[in-house]
Amino acid sequence: MTAQEDAPMNLFERYLTVWVALSIVVGIVLGQLFPNLFQTIGNLTAYEINLPVTVLIWLMIIPMLMKVDFGAQHEVGRQWRGISVTLGVNWLIKPFTMAALGWLFIGFLFRPLLPEAQIESYIAGLILLGAAPCTAMVFVWSNLTKGDANFTLTQVALNDTIMIFAFAPIVALLLGISAITIPWQTLTISVVAFIVIPVIIGQAIRHQMMKGGVERFDAFDAKLKPVSMIALLSTLVLLFAFQGQQIIAQPMIIALLAVPIILQTYFIAAIAYVANKVLGVEHRIAAPSAMIGASNFFELAVATAIGLFGFSSGAALATVVGVLVEVPVMLSLVAIANRSRGWFAPPQSASH
């Protein structure tokens, strides 16, 4: 256990939406000014995975996965109800409702307003978002709702373990249902590159740092936080340098893609929150359970979208819109959870 769950949101986390918006503007401007440079960057690939983005993704994800204590999974039995709810919404409901909302809004209702050639790609990006449960920012949401830190760590460790094995099959299934060609080799390589390898590196660093005690780990973690956020913003600048022309031509695309993502986030949070209430779970478990269920591992979704469909694809744009709406929507859910605390039994009278 480390103290990262007790830390307040830093400047980057609190204003992430602002930084994302600035990255969009910077990326679009740079893409218009230096198109040949970004085309060269986009062509630096191996096995269809962009190498500069892979490095940025590792810098973004590894500090987050370093925080995950896979040894905490022995806690599963203590909070089995809250964990069962979160696993249920994350793996049995969320990917499929996201796909359904994508088909409804992007494939049908908004279809006349979107470029026809990108419709399937947009839906694919939404599927990638829905199939990747959050592993990083949930520590912030849990802290803001006064959630149980042990539960959060346990749930994140369990989700990461499942994601290694379930992410690719679920994405492949839903892409297949959507009649989108499944690039199995690229999908498998993406899972290895953006989940397995970062998990191994993150846990190796964690093991090494923890030899010096929790204080050393926390000090090292604090130093890496800016690196992680700068890598995220740098990735977005690259993305929007490629997406700029399309966005300038149709700025409404961002707003239209945000609709199913926002609806999905509130819907999943409501399911998890109410289910925990019905099962008699304490608020300190129910609130982070709902937050973990609702939020997305957008870093993985962005990386996989780039690997599968390319920088300039609609899938990459859809996952970036997920980044844009994540913080304000999740902060509103935190506020709702905190205001409804009295709906749950006091800790001393709730069963464990």
mmCIF file of C-alpha atoms in Angstrom, residues 95-96 99-100 103 120 123 127 169-182:
data_model
loop_
_atom_site.group_PDB
_atom_site.id
_atom_site.type_symbol
_atom_site.label_atom_id
_atom_site.label_comp_id
_atom_site.label_asym_id
_atom_site.label_seq_id
_atom_site.Cartn_x
_atom_site.Cartn_y
_atom_site.Cartn_z
ATOM 1 C CA PRO A 95 -18.436 -3.114 -23.641
ATOM 2 C CA PHE A 96 -21.784 -4.193 -25.073
ATOM 3 C CA ALA A 99 -21.166 -0.811 -28.778
ATOM 4 C CA ALA A 100 -24.976 -0.552 -28.786
ATOM 5 C CA TRP A 103 -24.453 1.724 -33.383
ATOM 6 C CA GLU A 120 -17.394 2.134 -38.818
ATOM 7 C CA ILE A 123 -17.890 2.880 -33.753
ATOM 8 C CA ILE A 127 -15.883 -0.150 -28.666
ATOM 9 C CA PRO A 169 -11.391 -11.291 -27.396
ATOM 10 C CA ILE A 170 -14.098 -8.772 -26.383
ATOM 11 C CA VAL A 171 -12.868 -6.172 -28.866
ATOM 12 C CA ALA A 172 -12.648 -8.810 -31.592
ATOM 13 C CA LEU A 173 -16.157 -10.079 -30.825
ATOM 14 C CA LEU A 174 -17.711 -6.607 -30.960
ATOM 15 C CA LEU A 175 -15.763 -5.558 -34.038
ATOM 16 C CA GLY A 176 -16.936 -8.773 -35.669
ATOM 17 C CA ILE A 177 -20.554 -8.047 -34.790
ATOM 18 C CA SER A 178 -20.040 -4.565 -36.252
ATOM 19 C CA ALA A 179 -18.817 -6.188 -39.492
ATOM 20 C CA ILE A 180 -15.446 -4.458 -39.076
ATOM 21 C CA THR A 181 -12.447 -6.472 -40.276
ATOM 22 C CA ILE A 182 -10.503 -7.758 -37.284
#
